[in-house]
mmCIF file of C-alpha atoms in Angstrom:
data_model
loop_
_atom_site.group_PDB
_atom_site.id
_atom_site.type_symbol
_atom_site.label_atom_id
_atom_site.label_comp_id
_atom_site.label_asym_id
_atom_site.label_seq_id
_atom_site.Cartn_x
_atom_site.Cartn_y
_atom_site.Cartn_z
ATOM 1 C CA MET A 1 3.477 13.111 3.216
ATOM 2 C CA LYS A 2 5.787 13.121 6.190
ATOM 3 C CA ALA A 3 7.402 10.169 7.923
ATOM 4 C CA LYS A 4 9.171 10.177 11.270
ATOM 5 C CA ILE A 5 11.579 7.338 12.018
ATOM 6 C CA ILE A 6 12.920 6.922 15.535
ATOM 7 C CA TYR A 7 15.511 4.204 16.012
ATOM 8 C CA ALA A 8 17.885 2.461 18.404
ATOM 9 C CA SER A 9 21.026 0.811 17.085
ATOM 10 C CA GLN A 10 23.855 -0.614 19.156
ATOM 11 C CA THR A 11 25.988 -2.292 16.493
ATOM 12 C CA GLY A 12 24.899 -0.254 13.465
ATOM 13 C CA ASN A 13 22.639 -2.965 11.995
ATOM 14 C CA THR A 14 19.393 -1.155 12.733
ATOM 15 C CA GLN A 15 20.846 2.149 11.598
ATOM 16 C CA GLU A 16 21.708 0.512 8.265
ATOM 17 C CA ILE A 17 18.118 -0.750 7.979
ATOM 18 C CA VAL A 18 16.866 2.781 8.675
ATOM 19 C CA ASP A 19 19.146 4.250 6.002
ATOM 20 C CA ILE A 20 17.771 1.812 3.413
ATOM 21 C CA LEU A 21 14.188 2.455 4.501
ATOM 22 C CA LYS A 22 14.686 6.221 4.362
ATOM 23 C CA GLU A 23 15.929 5.972 0.755
ATOM 24 C CA ASN A 24 12.977 3.780 -0.213
ATOM 25 C CA LEU A 25 10.485 6.199 1.330
ATOM 26 C CA GLN A 26 12.136 9.178 -0.347
ATOM 27 C CA ASP A 27 11.918 7.346 -3.679
ATOM 28 C CA LEU A 28 8.155 7.230 -3.017
ATOM 29 C CA HIS A 29 8.100 11.027 -2.514
ATOM 30 C CA VAL A 30 7.830 10.931 1.271
ATOM 31 C CA GLU A 31 9.578 13.567 3.361
ATOM 32 C CA VAL A 32 11.540 11.612 5.976
ATOM 33 C CA ASP A 33 12.895 12.788 9.316
ATOM 34 C CA VAL A 34 15.157 10.325 11.144
ATOM 35 C CA SER A 35 16.422 10.579 14.699
ATOM 36 C CA GLU A 36 18.111 8.368 17.231
ATOM 37 C CA CYS A 37 15.907 7.525 20.213
ATOM 38 C CA THR A 38 18.067 9.256 22.836
ATOM 39 C CA THR A 39 17.486 12.598 21.114
ATOM 40 C CA SER A 40 13.799 12.029 20.319
ATOM 41 C CA SER A 41 10.394 12.191 21.906
ATOM 42 C CA ALA A 42 7.272 10.209 21.047
ATOM 43 C CA ALA A 43 5.477 13.554 20.638
ATOM 44 C CA GLU A 44 7.476 14.019 17.407
ATOM 45 C CA PHE A 45 5.142 11.440 15.844
ATOM 46 C CA LEU A 46 2.244 13.903 16.217
ATOM 47 C CA SER A 47 3.475 16.019 13.301
ATOM 48 C CA ALA A 48 4.021 13.010 11.011
ATOM 49 C CA ASP A 49 1.624 11.052 8.824
ATOM 50 C CA LEU A 50 3.729 7.921 9.130
ATOM 51 C CA CYS A 51 5.314 6.811 12.423
ATOM 52 C CA ILE A 52 8.115 4.236 12.282
ATOM 53 C CA VAL A 53 10.075 2.660 15.115
ATOM 54 C CA ALA A 54 13.215 0.714 14.271
ATOM 55 C CA THR A 55 14.953 -1.172 17.045
ATOM 56 C CA TYR A 56 17.060 -4.122 17.984
ATOM 57 C CA THR A 57 16.217 -6.489 20.824
ATOM 58 C CA TYR A 58 18.573 -6.733 23.762
ATOM 59 C CA GLY A 59 19.343 -10.062 25.407
ATOM 60 C CA TYR A 60 16.458 -12.489 25.549
ATOM 61 C CA GLY A 61 13.589 -10.286 24.373
ATOM 62 C CA ASP A 62 14.293 -7.061 26.244
ATOM 63 C CA LEU A 63 13.821 -3.524 24.999
ATOM 64 C CA PRO A 64 17.155 -1.743 24.722
ATOM 65 C CA ASP A 65 17.592 0.588 27.718
ATOM 66 C CA GLU A 66 17.947 3.650 25.511
ATOM 67 C CA ILE A 67 14.547 3.158 23.835
ATOM 68 C CA VAL A 68 12.531 2.409 26.997
ATOM 69 C CA PRO A 69 11.647 6.115 27.505
ATOM 70 C CA LEU A 70 10.143 6.234 23.998
ATOM 71 C CA PHE A 71 8.120 3.094 24.722
ATOM 72 C CA GLU A 72 6.818 4.604 27.952
ATOM 73 C CA GLU A 73 5.940 7.926 26.271
ATOM 74 C CA LEU A 74 3.962 6.073 23.603
ATOM 75 C CA GLN A 75 1.812 4.493 26.322
ATOM 76 C CA GLY A 76 0.299 7.896 27.070
ATOM 77 C CA LEU A 77 0.045 9.273 23.538
ATOM 78 C CA ASP A 78 -2.964 9.441 21.224
ATOM 79 C CA LEU A 79 -1.863 8.552 17.692
ATOM 80 C CA SER A 80 -5.364 8.009 16.315
ATOM 81 C CA GLY A 81 -5.357 8.200 12.537
ATOM 82 C CA LYS A 82 -1.579 7.904 12.200
ATOM 83 C CA VAL A 83 -0.122 5.025 10.188
ATOM 84 C CA PHE A 84 2.737 3.107 11.769
ATOM 85 C CA GLY A 85 5.338 0.507 10.955
ATOM 86 C CA THR A 86 7.927 -1.340 13.020
ATOM 87 C CA ILE A 87 11.168 -2.815 11.785
ATOM 88 C CA GLY A 88 14.349 -4.078 13.358
ATOM 89 C CA SER A 89 17.259 -6.430 13.634
ATOM 90 C CA GLY A 90 17.839 -9.455 15.804
ATOM 91 C CA ASP A 91 19.434 -12.823 16.287
ATOM 92 C CA MET A 92 17.359 -15.877 15.305
ATOM 93 C CA SER A 93 19.175 -18.028 17.859
ATOM 94 C CA TYR A 94 16.901 -16.421 20.485
ATOM 95 C CA ASP A 95 13.939 -18.332 18.984
ATOM 96 C CA ASP A 96 10.663 -16.864 20.323
ATOM 97 C CA ALA A 97 12.467 -13.734 21.559
ATOM 98 C CA TYR A 98 13.761 -12.959 18.039
ATOM 99 C CA CYS A 99 13.085 -9.271 17.389
ATOM 100 C CA LYS A 100 10.618 -9.182 20.306
ATOM 101 C CA SER A 101 11.144 -5.433 20.732
ATOM 102 C CA VAL A 102 9.762 -4.918 17.225
ATOM 103 C CA ASP A 103 6.578 -6.739 18.305
ATOM 104 C CA ASP A 104 6.417 -4.825 21.601
ATOM 105 C CA PHE A 105 6.493 -1.509 19.756
ATOM 106 C CA ALA A 106 3.850 -2.672 17.280
ATOM 107 C CA GLN A 107 1.571 -3.483 20.212
ATOM 108 C CA VAL A 108 2.105 -0.160 22.015
ATOM 109 C CA LEU A 109 1.508 1.774 18.780
ATOM 110 C CA LEU A 110 -1.758 -0.113 18.218
ATOM 111 C CA GLU A 111 -2.777 0.702 21.793
ATOM 112 C CA ALA A 112 -2.016 4.389 21.068
ATOM 113 C CA GLY A 113 -4.626 4.266 18.303
ATOM 114 C CA ALA A 114 -2.292 4.152 15.303
ATOM 115 C CA ILE A 115 -3.115 2.056 12.249
ATOM 116 C CA LYS A 116 -0.738 -0.741 11.261
ATOM 117 C CA GLY A 117 0.377 0.088 7.738
ATOM 118 C CA ALA A 118 2.418 -3.059 7.072
ATOM 119 C CA GLU A 119 3.533 -6.243 8.734
ATOM 120 C CA SER A 120 6.631 -5.746 10.855
ATOM 121 C CA VAL A 121 9.938 -6.526 9.206
ATOM 122 C CA LYS A 122 12.545 -8.495 11.133
ATOM 123 C CA ILE A 123 16.067 -8.849 9.809
ATOM 124 C CA GLU A 124 18.735 -11.110 11.189
ATOM 125 C CA PHE A 125 21.775 -8.978 11.976
ATOM 126 C CA THR A 126 22.515 -6.781 8.956
ATOM 127 C CA PRO A 127 20.496 -6.493 5.725
ATOM 128 C CA GLU A 128 21.565 -8.801 2.923
ATOM 129 C CA GLY A 129 20.044 -10.684 0.010
ATOM 130 C CA ASP A 130 16.239 -10.471 -0.051
ATOM 131 C CA ASP A 131 16.191 -8.179 3.000
ATOM 132 C CA TYR A 132 16.504 -5.208 0.643
ATOM 133 C CA GLN A 133 13.324 -6.320 -1.137
ATOM 134 C CA LYS A 134 11.539 -6.776 2.222
ATOM 135 C CA ILE A 135 12.426 -3.210 3.233
ATOM 136 C CA GLN A 136 11.296 -1.852 -0.139
ATOM 137 C CA GLU A 137 7.957 -3.690 0.090
ATOM 138 C CA PHE A 138 7.539 -2.471 3.675
ATOM 139 C CA ALA A 139 7.970 1.130 2.487
ATOM 140 C CA LYS A 140 5.504 0.634 -0.385
ATOM 141 C CA GLU A 141 2.853 -0.878 1.914
ATOM 142 C CA LEU A 142 3.195 1.925 4.430
ATOM 143 C CA VAL A 143 2.849 4.611 1.762
ATOM 144 C CA ALA A 144 -0.137 2.807 0.221
ATOM 145 C CA HIS A 145 -1.972 3.211 3.548
ATOM 146 C CA LEU A 146 -1.439 6.963 3.373
ATOM 147 C CA THR A 147 -2.885 7.493 -0.091
#
């Protein structure tokens, strides 16, 4: 099984989430390829069984500028039969815009024909406490949809 994770991280919080997720997936015997969104293309998901987008949300619910091209590429891609997951970091003080980019990517991946393998995971700032368990469960659910 192969997973492709494409991420955007401004402060390092999302990158830390990705590092934890990568370890969890590897523990489940998944081959994981991780790349930052500015050096990636949505077409890279075509060679993966599991497609994961990890992002933060900029301002009041905006996609980070650097991940907009990925979002736009996904709008024209057919990911039928692929399993996807979305995960990211945010600031709860933004209320209904908290981790909105995570939700936006979940929607565009559904529209591309991918199958949602787990509920999106949203982490305030940097992982701590039970966030590690949430990431582990996320990985397990995604892998369960592949087997």
